[in-house]
Structures are given as C-alpha cells and as structure tokens.
mmCIF file of C-alpha atoms and ligand atoms in Angstrom:
data_model
loop_
_atom_site.group_PDB
_atom_site.id
_atom_site.type_symbol
_atom_site.label_atom_id
_atom_site.label_comp_id
_atom_site.label_asym_id
_atom_site.label_seq_id
_atom_site.Cartn_x
_atom_site.Cartn_y
_atom_site.Cartn_z
ATOM 1 C CA MET A 12 108.185 48.225 105.007
ATOM 2 C CA PHE A 13 110.563 45.341 105.476
ATOM 3 C CA PHE A 14 110.239 44.078 102.029
ATOM 4 C CA GLN A 15 112.040 46.820 100.830
ATOM 5 C CA LYS A 16 115.205 46.436 103.215
ATOM 6 C CA LYS A 17 118.525 45.924 101.576
ATOM 7 C CA ILE A 18 119.747 42.748 103.665
ATOM 8 C CA GLY A 19 123.271 40.914 103.365
ATOM 9 C CA VAL A 20 124.474 38.053 104.796
ATOM 10 C CA LEU A 21 128.148 37.203 105.645
ATOM 11 C CA GLY A 22 129.169 34.349 104.304
ATOM 12 C CA GLY A 23 128.134 32.498 100.758
ATOM 13 C CA GLY A 24 127.395 28.828 101.570
ATOM 14 C CA GLN A 25 124.663 25.972 101.702
ATOM 15 C CA LEU A 26 123.473 27.864 105.098
ATOM 16 C CA GLY A 27 123.278 31.080 103.262
ATOM 17 C CA ALA A 28 121.794 29.430 100.204
ATOM 18 C CA MET A 29 118.907 28.151 102.402
ATOM 19 C CA LEU A 30 118.352 31.391 104.199
ATOM 20 C CA ILE A 31 117.891 32.914 100.639
ATOM 21 C CA ARG A 32 115.615 30.351 99.702
ATOM 22 C CA HIS A 33 113.542 31.102 102.456
ATOM 23 C CA ALA A 34 113.697 34.679 101.888
ATOM 24 C CA VAL A 35 112.154 34.286 98.360
ATOM 25 C CA ASP A 36 108.598 33.515 100.398
ATOM 26 C CA PHE A 37 108.760 36.705 101.725
ATOM 27 C CA GLY A 38 109.854 38.550 98.971
ATOM 28 C CA LEU A 39 113.023 39.475 100.139
ATOM 29 C CA HIS A 40 116.534 39.933 98.551
ATOM 30 C CA ILE A 41 119.582 38.926 99.895
ATOM 31 C CA SER A 42 123.279 40.252 99.011
ATOM 32 C CA VAL A 43 125.847 37.969 100.370
ATOM 33 C CA LEU A 44 129.847 38.322 100.713
ATOM 34 C CA ASP A 45 132.134 35.450 100.237
ATOM 35 C CA ALA A 46 135.585 35.034 99.147
ATOM 36 C CA ASP A 47 134.560 32.309 96.715
ATOM 37 C CA LYS A 48 133.057 33.165 93.465
ATOM 38 C CA ALA A 49 131.767 29.646 93.359
ATOM 39 C CA ALA A 50 130.042 29.804 97.001
ATOM 40 C CA PRO A 51 126.645 28.003 96.713
ATOM 41 C CA CYS A 52 124.860 31.699 97.199
ATOM 42 C CA ALA A 53 126.565 33.107 94.200
ATOM 43 C CA ASN A 54 123.977 32.501 91.898
ATOM 44 C CA TYR A 55 121.074 32.752 93.900
ATOM 45 C CA SER A 56 121.838 36.121 95.701
ATOM 46 C CA SER A 57 120.446 39.426 94.677
ATOM 47 C CA GLY A 58 124.340 40.887 94.751
ATOM 48 C CA PHE A 59 127.525 38.789 95.158
ATOM 49 C CA GLN A 60 130.351 40.408 96.717
ATOM 50 C CA LEU A 61 133.586 38.923 96.380
ATOM 51 C CA GLY A 62 135.643 39.460 99.332
ATOM 52 C CA ASP A 63 136.792 38.098 103.114
ATOM 53 C CA THR A 64 134.356 38.195 105.955
ATOM 54 C CA LEU A 65 137.100 38.229 107.947
ATOM 55 C CA SER A 66 138.370 41.536 106.421
ATOM 56 C CA TYR A 67 137.707 44.861 107.922
ATOM 57 C CA ASP A 68 137.374 46.506 104.374
ATOM 58 C CA ASP A 69 135.477 43.964 102.936
ATOM 59 C CA VAL A 70 133.013 43.626 105.504
ATOM 60 C CA MET A 71 132.811 47.736 105.584
ATOM 61 C CA LYS A 72 132.213 47.800 102.230
ATOM 62 C CA PHE A 73 129.571 45.210 101.620
ATOM 63 C CA GLY A 74 127.584 46.517 104.636
ATOM 64 C CA GLU A 75 127.823 50.490 104.007
ATOM 65 C CA GLY A 76 124.426 50.211 101.654
ATOM 66 C CA LEU A 77 122.456 47.749 103.441
ATOM 67 C CA ASP A 78 119.773 48.341 106.200
ATOM 68 C CA ILE A 79 120.272 44.676 107.898
ATOM 69 C CA ILE A 80 123.113 42.657 107.898
ATOM 70 C CA THR A 81 123.370 38.997 109.297
ATOM 71 C CA ILE A 82 125.863 35.696 109.212
ATOM 72 C CA GLU A 83 125.750 32.325 108.285
ATOM 73 C CA LYS A 84 129.066 31.637 109.716
ATOM 74 C CA GLU A 85 131.119 32.629 113.043
ATOM 75 C CA ALA A 86 134.391 33.909 111.010
ATOM 76 C CA VAL A 87 133.324 37.331 110.696
ATOM 77 C CA ASN A 88 134.955 40.401 111.438
ATOM 78 C CA THR A 89 133.066 42.084 114.395
ATOM 79 C CA LYS A 90 134.834 45.613 114.735
ATOM 80 C CA ALA A 91 133.262 46.013 110.968
ATOM 81 C CA LEU A 92 130.093 44.894 112.493
ATOM 82 C CA ARG A 93 130.207 47.076 115.274
ATOM 83 C CA ALA A 94 131.254 50.209 113.092
ATOM 84 C CA LEU A 95 128.126 49.481 110.871
ATOM 85 C CA GLN A 96 125.758 49.138 113.600
ATOM 86 C CA GLU A 97 127.165 52.432 114.733
ATOM 87 C CA LYS A 98 126.489 53.758 111.257
ATOM 88 C CA GLY A 99 122.560 52.684 111.555
ATOM 89 C CA VAL A 100 123.057 48.994 109.510
ATOM 90 C CA LYS A 101 120.841 46.702 111.985
ATOM 91 C CA VAL A 102 123.093 43.541 113.041
ATOM 92 C CA TYR A 103 121.626 40.388 113.750
ATOM 93 C CA PRO A 104 123.194 38.689 116.187
ATOM 94 C CA ALA A 105 124.639 41.424 118.240
ATOM 95 C CA PRO A 106 128.427 41.970 117.040
ATOM 96 C CA GLU A 107 129.158 41.231 120.990
ATOM 97 C CA THR A 108 127.465 37.820 120.604
ATOM 98 C CA VAL A 109 129.177 36.998 117.807
ATOM 99 C CA GLU A 110 132.784 38.143 119.634
ATOM 100 C CA THR A 111 131.409 35.888 122.658
ATOM 101 C CA ILE A 112 131.059 32.988 120.764
ATOM 102 C CA GLN A 113 134.029 33.096 118.268
ATOM 103 C CA ASP A 114 136.261 32.217 121.144
ATOM 104 C CA LYS A 115 135.880 29.073 122.471
ATOM 105 C CA LEU A 116 137.468 30.460 126.208
ATOM 106 C CA THR A 117 135.184 33.793 125.873
ATOM 107 C CA GLN A 118 132.210 31.651 125.364
ATOM 108 C CA LYS A 119 132.968 29.020 127.813
ATOM 109 C CA ARG A 120 133.649 31.692 130.750
ATOM 110 C CA PHE A 121 130.231 33.572 129.828
ATOM 111 C CA LEU A 122 128.311 30.214 130.136
ATOM 112 C CA GLU A 123 130.114 29.393 133.456
ATOM 113 C CA ALA A 124 129.240 33.239 134.900
ATOM 114 C CA HIS A 125 125.640 32.550 133.770
ATOM 115 C CA ASN A 126 125.751 29.016 135.690
ATOM 116 C CA ILE A 127 125.115 26.875 132.589
ATOM 117 C CA PRO A 128 126.483 23.525 133.268
ATOM 118 C CA VAL A 129 129.731 23.266 130.728
ATOM 119 C CA VAL A 130 132.711 20.645 130.116
ATOM 120 C CA PRO A 131 135.322 21.913 132.527
ATOM 121 C CA ALA A 132 138.289 23.413 130.839
ATOM 122 C CA ILE A 133 141.800 25.356 131.147
ATOM 123 C CA GLU A 134 143.352 27.868 128.993
ATOM 124 C CA ILE A 135 146.140 26.544 126.977
ATOM 125 C CA ALA A 136 148.663 29.159 125.601
ATOM 126 C CA ASN A 137 150.589 26.889 123.114
ATOM 127 C CA ARG A 138 152.249 23.275 122.674
ATOM 128 C CA GLU A 139 154.698 24.051 125.220
ATOM 129 C CA GLU A 140 152.267 24.852 127.952
ATOM 130 C CA LEU A 141 150.174 21.701 126.990
ATOM 131 C CA LYS A 142 153.245 19.759 128.398
ATOM 132 C CA GLN A 143 152.613 21.091 131.964
ATOM 133 C CA HIS A 144 149.261 19.744 132.270
ATOM 134 C CA LYS A 145 150.211 16.198 131.582
ATOM 135 C CA ASN A 146 148.264 14.829 134.348
ATOM 136 C CA LYS A 147 144.889 16.182 132.887
ATOM 137 C CA LEU A 148 145.202 13.418 130.056
ATOM 138 C CA PRO A 149 143.384 12.214 128.538
ATOM 139 C CA ALA A 150 141.585 15.433 127.628
ATOM 140 C CA CYS A 151 140.130 16.955 124.570
ATOM 141 C CA LEU A 152 142.151 19.826 122.792
ATOM 142 C CA LYS A 153 140.233 22.505 121.196
ATOM 143 C CA MET A 154 141.312 25.464 119.142
ATOM 144 C CA ARG A 155 140.004 28.628 120.643
ATOM 145 C CA ARG A 156 139.288 30.576 117.046
ATOM 146 C CA ASP A 157 138.408 29.181 113.603
ATOM 147 C CA GLY A 158 137.652 25.363 114.196
ATOM 148 C CA TYR A 159 134.506 23.721 112.713
ATOM 149 C CA ASP A 160 133.262 20.293 111.612
ATOM 150 C CA GLY A 161 135.973 18.931 113.905
ATOM 151 C CA LYS A 162 138.471 20.624 112.455
ATOM 152 C CA GLY A 163 140.781 22.298 115.500
ATOM 153 C CA VAL A 164 139.657 19.555 118.177
ATOM 154 C CA MET A 165 141.632 16.489 118.964
ATOM 155 C CA ILE A 166 141.535 14.002 121.810
ATOM 156 C CA LEU A 167 144.943 13.776 123.502
ATOM 157 C CA LYS A 168 145.404 10.347 125.150
ATOM 158 C CA THR A 169 148.853 10.159 126.372
ATOM 159 C CA VAL A 170 151.883 12.553 126.514
ATOM 160 C CA ASP A 171 153.040 11.010 123.433
ATOM 161 C CA ASP A 172 150.033 12.961 121.449
ATOM 162 C CA ILE A 173 151.192 16.189 122.536
ATOM 163 C CA ALA A 174 153.816 16.351 120.060
ATOM 164 C CA ASN A 175 151.316 16.275 117.373
ATOM 165 C CA ALA A 176 148.653 18.624 119.300
ATOM 166 C CA PHE A 177 147.714 22.510 117.905
ATOM 167 C CA ASP A 178 150.445 24.922 118.673
ATOM 168 C CA SER A 179 147.896 27.575 119.035
ATOM 169 C CA PRO A 180 145.485 29.330 121.795
ATOM 170 C CA SER A 181 143.519 26.661 122.663
ATOM 171 C CA ILE A 182 141.311 25.287 125.644
ATOM 172 C CA LEU A 183 141.901 21.962 127.198
ATOM 173 C CA GLU A 184 138.742 19.978 128.384
ATOM 174 C CA ASP A 185 138.124 17.164 130.698
ATOM 175 C CA LEU A 186 136.911 14.271 128.547
ATOM 176 C CA VAL A 187 133.121 13.461 128.794
ATOM 177 C CA GLN A 188 131.640 10.173 128.521
ATOM 178 C CA ILE A 189 129.207 10.964 126.308
ATOM 179 C CA LYS A 190 126.019 9.151 125.960
ATOM 180 C CA HIS A 191 124.153 11.420 123.522
ATOM 181 C CA GLU A 192 125.231 14.382 121.810
ATOM 182 C CA ILE A 193 122.022 16.546 121.254
ATOM 183 C CA SER A 194 121.389 20.004 120.238
ATOM 184 C CA VAL A 195 118.663 22.709 120.840
ATOM 185 C CA ILE A 196 117.945 25.523 118.239
ATOM 186 C CA VAL A 197 116.510 28.664 120.212
ATOM 187 C CA SER A 198 115.469 31.850 118.474
ATOM 188 C CA ARG A 199 114.761 35.154 120.228
ATOM 189 C CA ASN A 200 113.733 38.562 118.812
ATOM 190 C CA GLU A 201 114.019 42.258 119.583
ATOM 191 C CA ALA A 202 110.828 42.113 121.527
ATOM 192 C CA GLY A 203 112.243 39.398 123.900
ATOM 193 C CA GLU A 204 110.264 36.398 122.569
ATOM 194 C CA VAL A 205 112.002 33.209 122.832
ATOM 195 C CA LYS A 206 111.007 29.783 121.091
ATOM 196 C CA CYS A 207 112.841 26.719 121.146
ATOM 197 C CA TYR A 208 112.671 23.898 118.423
ATOM 198 C CA ASP A 209 112.586 20.289 119.766
ATOM 199 C CA PRO A 210 115.809 18.919 120.579
ATOM 200 C CA ILE A 211 117.664 16.697 118.175
ATOM 201 C CA LEU A 212 119.906 13.663 118.634
ATOM 202 C CA MET A 213 123.127 13.092 116.769
ATOM 203 C CA GLU A 214 124.008 9.501 116.017
ATOM 204 C CA PHE A 215 127.612 9.199 114.982
ATOM 205 C CA ASP A 216 128.995 6.259 113.171
ATOM 206 C CA LYS A 217 131.507 4.677 115.739
ATOM 207 C CA VAL A 218 133.941 3.746 112.881
ATOM 208 C CA LYS A 219 134.309 6.686 110.586
ATOM 209 C CA LEU A 220 133.331 8.925 113.511
ATOM 210 C CA LEU A 221 131.112 11.188 111.269
ATOM 211 C CA LEU A 222 127.765 12.354 111.511
ATOM 212 C CA ASP A 223 125.141 9.307 110.828
ATOM 213 C CA TYR A 224 121.564 10.104 111.565
ATOM 214 C CA GLN A 225 120.143 13.439 113.204
ATOM 215 C CA ILE A 226 116.907 12.446 114.814
ATOM 216 C CA SER A 227 113.933 14.730 115.699
ATOM 217 C CA PRO A 228 112.150 14.409 117.608
ATOM 218 C CA CYS A 229 114.291 11.879 119.676
ATOM 219 C CA ASP A 230 113.463 10.001 122.736
ATOM 220 C CA ILE A 231 115.853 11.217 125.034
ATOM 221 C CA GLY A 232 113.300 11.591 127.957
ATOM 222 C CA ALA A 233 111.077 14.437 129.268
ATOM 223 C CA ASP A 234 113.816 15.150 131.976
ATOM 224 C CA ILE A 235 116.667 15.851 129.776
ATOM 225 C CA THR A 236 114.417 17.582 127.314
ATOM 226 C CA ASN A 237 113.358 20.116 129.803
ATOM 227 C CA GLN A 238 116.658 20.586 130.888
ATOM 228 C CA ALA A 239 118.040 21.096 127.386
ATOM 229 C CA ILE A 240 114.937 23.423 126.711
ATOM 230 C CA THR A 241 115.603 25.471 129.790
ATOM 231 C CA ILE A 242 119.415 25.500 129.190
ATOM 232 C CA ALA A 243 118.867 27.233 125.701
ATOM 233 C CA THR A 244 116.320 29.148 126.843
ATOM 234 C CA LYS A 245 118.449 30.484 129.651
ATOM 235 C CA ILE A 246 121.404 31.174 127.157
ATOM 236 C CA ALA A 247 119.422 33.221 125.024
ATOM 237 C CA GLU A 248 118.604 35.432 127.508
ATOM 238 C CA ALA A 249 121.686 35.774 128.780
ATOM 239 C CA LEU A 250 123.344 36.854 125.575
ATOM 240 C CA GLN A 251 120.221 38.839 124.865
ATOM 241 C CA LEU A 252 119.861 37.118 121.698
ATOM 242 C CA LYS A 253 118.805 38.807 118.501
ATOM 243 C CA GLY A 254 118.775 36.142 116.113
ATOM 244 C CA ILE A 255 118.705 32.044 116.077
ATOM 245 C CA LEU A 256 121.302 29.973 118.308
ATOM 246 C CA ALA A 257 122.314 26.260 117.912
ATOM 247 C CA VAL A 258 123.069 24.988 121.522
ATOM 248 C CA GLU A 259 124.896 21.751 121.064
ATOM 249 C CA MET A 260 124.938 19.771 124.324
ATOM 250 C CA PHE A 261 126.354 16.503 125.717
ATOM 251 C CA VAL A 262 124.287 14.268 127.883
ATOM 252 C CA THR A 263 126.430 12.473 129.918
ATOM 253 C CA ALA A 264 126.498 9.023 131.070
ATOM 254 C CA GLU A 265 125.461 10.248 134.780
ATOM 255 C CA ASN A 266 122.610 11.860 132.545
ATOM 256 C CA LYS A 267 123.641 15.391 132.764
ATOM 257 C CA VAL A 268 123.064 17.814 130.426
ATOM 258 C CA LEU A 269 126.593 19.957 129.669
ATOM 259 C CA VAL A 270 126.609 22.334 126.868
ATOM 260 C CA ASN A 271 129.374 21.776 124.327
ATOM 261 C CA GLU A 272 129.237 24.536 121.788
ATOM 262 C CA LEU A 273 127.149 27.523 120.439
ATOM 263 C CA ALA A 274 126.731 28.635 117.169
ATOM 264 C CA PRO A 275 124.630 31.920 116.507
ATOM 265 C CA ARG A 276 123.107 31.333 113.380
ATOM 266 C CA PRO A 277 121.704 28.651 111.146
ATOM 267 C CA HIS A 278 123.117 25.609 112.090
ATOM 268 C CA ASN A 279 123.388 21.801 110.699
ATOM 269 C CA SER A 280 121.364 20.278 113.444
ATOM 270 C CA GLY A 281 118.508 22.660 112.272
ATOM 271 C CA HIS A 282 118.455 21.342 108.711
ATOM 272 C CA HIS A 283 115.261 18.967 109.668
ATOM 273 C CA THR A 284 113.276 22.220 110.190
ATOM 274 C CA ILE A 285 112.684 22.735 106.440
ATOM 275 C CA GLU A 286 110.398 19.808 106.085
ATOM 276 C CA GLY A 287 110.182 19.063 109.897
ATOM 277 C CA CYS A 288 108.950 21.954 111.524
ATOM 278 C CA ASN A 289 106.196 24.411 111.302
ATOM 279 C CA THR A 290 109.071 27.163 110.429
ATOM 280 C CA SER A 291 112.167 26.383 109.402
ATOM 281 C CA GLN A 292 115.169 27.659 111.078
ATOM 282 C CA TYR A 293 115.705 30.246 108.524
ATOM 283 C CA GLU A 294 112.392 31.684 108.175
ATOM 284 C CA GLN A 295 112.573 32.033 112.038
ATOM 285 C CA LEU A 296 115.854 34.180 111.435
ATOM 286 C CA LEU A 297 114.206 36.150 108.532
ATOM 287 C CA ARG A 298 111.240 37.105 111.198
ATOM 288 C CA VAL A 299 113.834 38.022 113.469
ATOM 289 C CA ILE A 300 115.829 40.575 111.229
ATOM 290 C CA THR A 301 112.288 41.824 109.770
ATOM 291 C CA GLY A 302 110.451 42.273 113.138
ATOM 292 C CA MET A 303 107.823 40.005 112.557
ATOM 293 C CA PRO A 304 106.798 37.570 115.238
ATOM 294 C CA LEU A 305 108.539 34.592 115.838
ATOM 295 C CA GLY A 306 106.831 31.390 114.454
ATOM 296 C CA ASP A 307 105.671 28.413 115.613
ATOM 297 C CA THR A 308 108.422 25.855 116.287
ATOM 298 C CA SER A 309 107.044 22.779 116.832
ATOM 299 C CA SER A 310 107.513 19.542 114.739
ATOM 300 C CA THR A 311 105.347 18.214 112.448
ATOM 301 C CA ALA A 312 106.866 15.111 111.089
ATOM 302 C CA HIS A 313 109.514 12.738 112.093
ATOM 303 C CA THR A 314 112.543 13.475 110.425
ATOM 304 C CA ILE A 315 115.743 11.903 109.983
ATOM 305 C CA MET A 316 118.541 14.140 108.468
ATOM 306 C CA ILE A 317 121.303 12.328 106.650
ATOM 307 C CA ASN A 318 124.421 14.260 105.522
ATOM 308 C CA ILE A 319 125.595 13.559 101.702
ATOM 309 C CA ILE A 320 129.454 13.585 101.820
ATOM 310 C CA GLU A 321 131.508 13.423 98.858
ATOM 311 C CA PRO A 322 133.302 9.878 98.762
ATOM 312 C CA ALA A 323 136.859 8.860 97.799
ATOM 313 C CA LYS A 324 137.710 9.350 94.026
ATOM 314 C CA ASP A 325 137.873 5.439 93.633
ATOM 315 C CA LYS A 326 134.624 4.826 95.423
ATOM 316 C CA LYS A 327 132.252 7.551 94.000
ATOM 317 C CA GLY A 328 129.369 6.442 92.212
ATOM 318 C CA ASN A 329 127.183 8.326 89.606
ATOM 319 C CA THR A 330 125.758 11.117 91.593
ATOM 320 C CA GLU A 331 123.014 11.815 89.144
ATOM 321 C CA ASP A 332 122.047 7.761 89.417
ATOM 322 C CA VAL A 333 122.009 7.826 93.182
ATOM 323 C CA LEU A 334 119.539 11.169 93.540
ATOM 324 C CA LYS A 335 117.585 9.227 91.244
ATOM 325 C CA ALA A 336 117.304 6.134 93.345
ATOM 326 C CA ILE A 337 116.888 8.088 96.467
ATOM 327 C CA GLY A 338 114.498 10.278 95.152
ATOM 328 C CA ARG A 339 111.844 7.258 94.551
ATOM 329 C CA ILE A 340 111.904 6.724 98.395
ATOM 330 C CA PRO A 341 108.814 8.124 99.740
ATOM 331 C CA GLY A 342 109.270 10.703 102.619
ATOM 332 C CA VAL A 343 112.737 11.730 101.147
ATOM 333 C CA HIS A 344 113.493 15.538 100.528
ATOM 334 C CA ILE A 345 116.854 16.024 98.844
ATOM 335 C CA HIS A 346 119.112 19.485 99.391
ATOM 336 C CA TRP A 347 121.989 19.233 97.281
ATOM 337 C CA TYR A 348 123.991 22.354 97.536
ATOM 338 C CA GLY A 349 125.561 22.752 94.149
ATOM 339 C CA LYS A 350 128.978 22.955 95.244
ATOM 340 C CA SER A 351 131.418 23.292 92.057
ATOM 341 C CA GLU A 352 133.608 20.395 93.170
ATOM 342 C CA GLY A 353 133.440 17.892 95.536
ATOM 343 C CA ARG A 354 136.783 17.068 97.661
ATOM 344 C CA PRO A 355 136.505 13.597 99.321
ATOM 345 C CA GLY A 356 134.967 14.089 102.771
ATOM 346 C CA ARG A 357 133.373 17.568 102.017
ATOM 347 C CA LYS A 358 129.458 17.931 102.731
ATOM 348 C CA MET A 359 127.710 18.084 99.251
ATOM 349 C CA GLY A 360 124.110 18.121 100.447
ATOM 350 C CA HIS A 361 121.731 16.485 102.909
ATOM 351 C CA ILE A 362 118.609 14.553 102.814
ATOM 352 C CA ASN A 363 115.547 14.902 105.176
ATOM 353 C CA ILE A 364 113.833 11.907 105.665
ATOM 354 C CA THR A 365 109.964 12.541 106.981
ATOM 355 C CA ALA A 366 107.384 10.080 108.186
ATOM 356 C CA LYS A 367 104.334 9.868 110.739
ATOM 357 C CA THR A 368 106.215 7.585 113.442
ATOM 358 C CA HIS A 369 109.760 7.320 114.359
ATOM 359 C CA GLU A 370 109.882 3.790 113.021
ATOM 360 C CA GLU A 371 109.032 4.476 110.021
ATOM 361 C CA ALA A 372 111.327 7.324 109.563
ATOM 362 C CA VAL A 373 114.252 4.587 110.749
ATOM 363 C CA THR A 374 113.376 2.198 107.877
ATOM 364 C CA LEU A 375 113.748 5.116 104.954
ATOM 365 C CA ALA A 376 116.552 6.457 106.249
ATOM 366 C CA ASN A 377 118.240 2.849 106.417
ATOM 367 C CA LYS A 378 116.818 2.305 102.789
ATOM 368 C CA THR A 379 118.330 5.711 102.115
ATOM 369 C CA ARG A 380 121.796 4.909 103.387
ATOM 370 C CA ASN A 381 121.839 1.706 101.808
ATOM 371 C CA THR A 382 121.216 3.049 98.656
ATOM 372 C CA PHE A 383 123.657 5.659 99.243
ATOM 373 C CA ASN A 384 126.436 2.966 100.012
ATOM 374 C CA SER A 385 125.754 0.870 96.960
ATOM 375 C CA LEU A 386 125.605 3.601 94.337
ATOM 376 C CA TYR A 387 127.364 6.605 95.743
ATOM 377 C CA GLU A 388 130.485 5.338 98.021
ATOM 378 C CA LYS A 389 131.232 2.052 97.141
ATOM 379 C CA SER A 390 133.081 0.036 99.310
HETATM 380 P P1 ADP B 17 133.145 21.576 116.151
HETATM 381 O O1 ADP B 17 133.223 22.996 116.769
HETATM 382 O O2 ADP B 17 134.074 20.994 115.057
HETATM 383 O O3 ADP B 17 132.018 20.733 115.823
HETATM 384 P P2 ADP B 17 133.116 20.100 118.904
HETATM 385 O O4 ADP B 17 133.691 20.863 119.965
HETATM 386 O O5 ADP B 17 131.568 19.938 118.289
HETATM 387 O O6 ADP B 17 133.984 20.491 117.604
HETATM 388 O O7 ADP B 17 133.615 18.555 119.028
HETATM 389 C C1 ADP B 17 133.598 17.809 117.935
HETATM 390 C C2 ADP B 17 133.591 16.534 118.712
HETATM 391 O O8 ADP B 17 134.278 15.686 119.091
HETATM 392 C C3 ADP B 17 131.828 16.055 119.472
HETATM 393 O O9 ADP B 17 130.942 16.213 118.611
HETATM 394 C C4 ADP B 17 132.015 15.453 120.458
HETATM 395 O O10 ADP B 17 131.995 14.172 119.453
HETATM 396 C C5 ADP B 17 133.846 15.301 120.596
HETATM 397 N N1 ADP B 17 134.276 16.153 121.746
HETATM 398 C C6 ADP B 17 134.179 17.342 121.630
HETATM 399 N N2 ADP B 17 134.403 17.415 123.072
HETATM 400 C C7 ADP B 17 134.930 16.669 123.799
HETATM 401 C C8 ADP B 17 134.755 16.219 125.147
HETATM 402 N N3 ADP B 17 134.937 17.468 126.356
HETATM 403 N N4 ADP B 17 134.861 15.081 125.363
HETATM 404 C C9 ADP B 17 134.447 13.947 124.244
HETATM 405 N N5 ADP B 17 134.597 14.224 123.366
HETATM 406 C C10 ADP B 17 134.304 15.439 122.849
#
C-alpha cells in the first residue's frame, strides 16, 4: 500500500513545499534533501537531510532508505539516481529523462530527433568560439547547464556584446520574434496514460522583463491550443515520461509553435492548478509516483497567477500590511513561501486569483497588482 512508502524529494524549495502540502491529503510522508537548512521545505518535511542534490554521495545517502524518489529541480546527480534505481528505489522521472533535459543541447537534439519544432541552435564551446559566429547575431545565448529564471540566458545584439558573454559550454539560438510565451504541463504515468492541462499564457512586463501575469485558460485560439497540446503529448511519449513535465513554448509572429524548454517536475507555470484545476500539478505527480490513475486536469476557474517578488530595500513596504490588504480581495489565494530572507528580486510567494470569467480575473488581478505597487513595492 502506497501510504507506507518512504518518499524522498531532491530539492527543498517552494515547489517541494507545495508537493508536501498535497502529500498530506494523500496521507503521505515526504523526506527532503537540500543544502540550505532554512529551505522552505525544512520545517514541513518528515525528514530533512542537509546535503547537495548534485553530490553523488549526498544523494546516495539520502536515497538508500527510500522506496520512491522524485525531484523538484533539475540540478540533481543522475548517476546516483541510476545507482539507486538499480538498488530497487523507484525514481520519477527516469534518470535518463533528467539527463536529457539537464543539458540544453541534448534536450534540443532529442526534440529535433523526434520532429518536435524547436528554435534552431548551434553548439558553442566557449567565448572564443562565439567570435567565429558573429554573422549569427543578434541571437540568444544560453548556458547548456544550470540556468534558471533567465540566469544563464542572454541576448547578444552585436559583436560588442560578446565580451560580456558566458565563457562556458552554451547554445546559440536564433532570435525568435515572440508573439506569445505559453506553457503546457503534461503528465504521464507508468500505465502510459497521458493528460495535459490547458495551455497558460505568460505575460511579461516589457520594462522590467519580469513575468507579470500568468493566465489560464488563455485565448490563443483553437489551432495554437491544439498544436501546443499535441506537441506536449508527443514529447511525453517520446521521453516515455513517468511524472510531470512543463513544456514552455513560443508562439511566433507567424503563428508557429516552437518548444523553448522543458522541465520534468512541478513548475511555476503550473502554480494556477492548485485552485484553478480539478487536480493540481502536485497531486498529479503524487498520483504518478504512487501508481494512482491520473487526475482530471480540466480547469475549474479562470485563474491569473502573480509572482510576489522581493522589492529593493528602500522601496519595500510592510509585508503584513500588504498581505492583509490583498487578502480582502475576493478570489485571491495567497501562497507565501516562508523563505528565511528576502533578497531583492527573489520570489517570495505567488498569488492565484480565481474568477468565473476572464474579465473578472483581470479586474481582480489589476486590483491586486495595484495594491502591491502601492504598499509593497513603492516607487
Ligand atoms: P530560463 O531557463 O532561465 O527560464 P529561457 O530559455 O526560458 O530561460 O529564456 C528566458 C527568456 O528569454 C524567455 O522567457 C524569453 O522571453 C527569452 N528568450 C529565450 N530564448 C529566446 C530566443 N531564442 N529568442 C528570443 N527570446 C528568447
């Protein structure tokens, strides 16, 4: 019976904490490995082990007593996951899936080999080699490994930008004229069942280049919606996925859908599923790892997600005041991550706003955003 299974998660951030929250509903106990003793999961997990998720020894030590292991970030030691799998620990997603995705080059080549539309890119060994490709600029340079939240990604406009480029193995992608950025969370279990959530639309603040609103369901037309869902399903099948996968995509000015990147774990673009869908992405992952059937992914509300970003010190208002003010707005669901300290620019939480119609959700989201701007992030 799965209730007795010992389950471990590599990574103790907010995604892990939300997984734990849903594990409680299933009567499950989750242990966590993270290098930060103040990680959001630290006080919620059934067993917290301090250690590096990229260290073979730390992952082995953590995993050896477990029945099931999963991840909440890609920066994990897959050699250890393979070794644990050989010892009988069930690993979700498969270590090979994580390996393919960890490296942006192998990820892209995998997608190309399966005829999935991607942004064309070439391999770059270092800054020196970049100089030989100046004819490709403007282009988008991405570190092959360990980039997240836009770190590890830079637009090179002219040859002058090369001096400040990463000096590490990277890929150089064609610059896309992006009309929309969308994401589909797809889940697949060991029985081969596949389910997708509705695509979500990410709207960026054009000035700050920060994610502004994440909208679900979104009005991108039936054709783009179908393309996005077909692509996500095809990728889940190609990977023989056991788990959940976020498929971030660009819709180009010519209405083409291109895959930007994959994340084989709970993802920011699935935050809205907690209050906006019949089954949250966290519950879905738990269903996969415990061998339950997949849950219904359909939307139950129009949802807008807003990230709560730590403001600059001199602009920061009183957190309690702002949360109280926002808590008065109907449809607002606060997710505060309980991080021990806020560095400017750090994600401190998010808010899901649910409503019966898209228009109502937008009105409430604007009200929430304005409350934020006046109380939390004063200009
Ligand atoms: P991360 O893994 O850090 O989230 P992404 O690959 O998603 O990095 O890139 C971050 C952002 O950079 C994207 O959301 C998009 O706005 C922009 N971007 C990425 N690739 C391209 C590209 N090829 N052309 C134009 N803009 C891009």
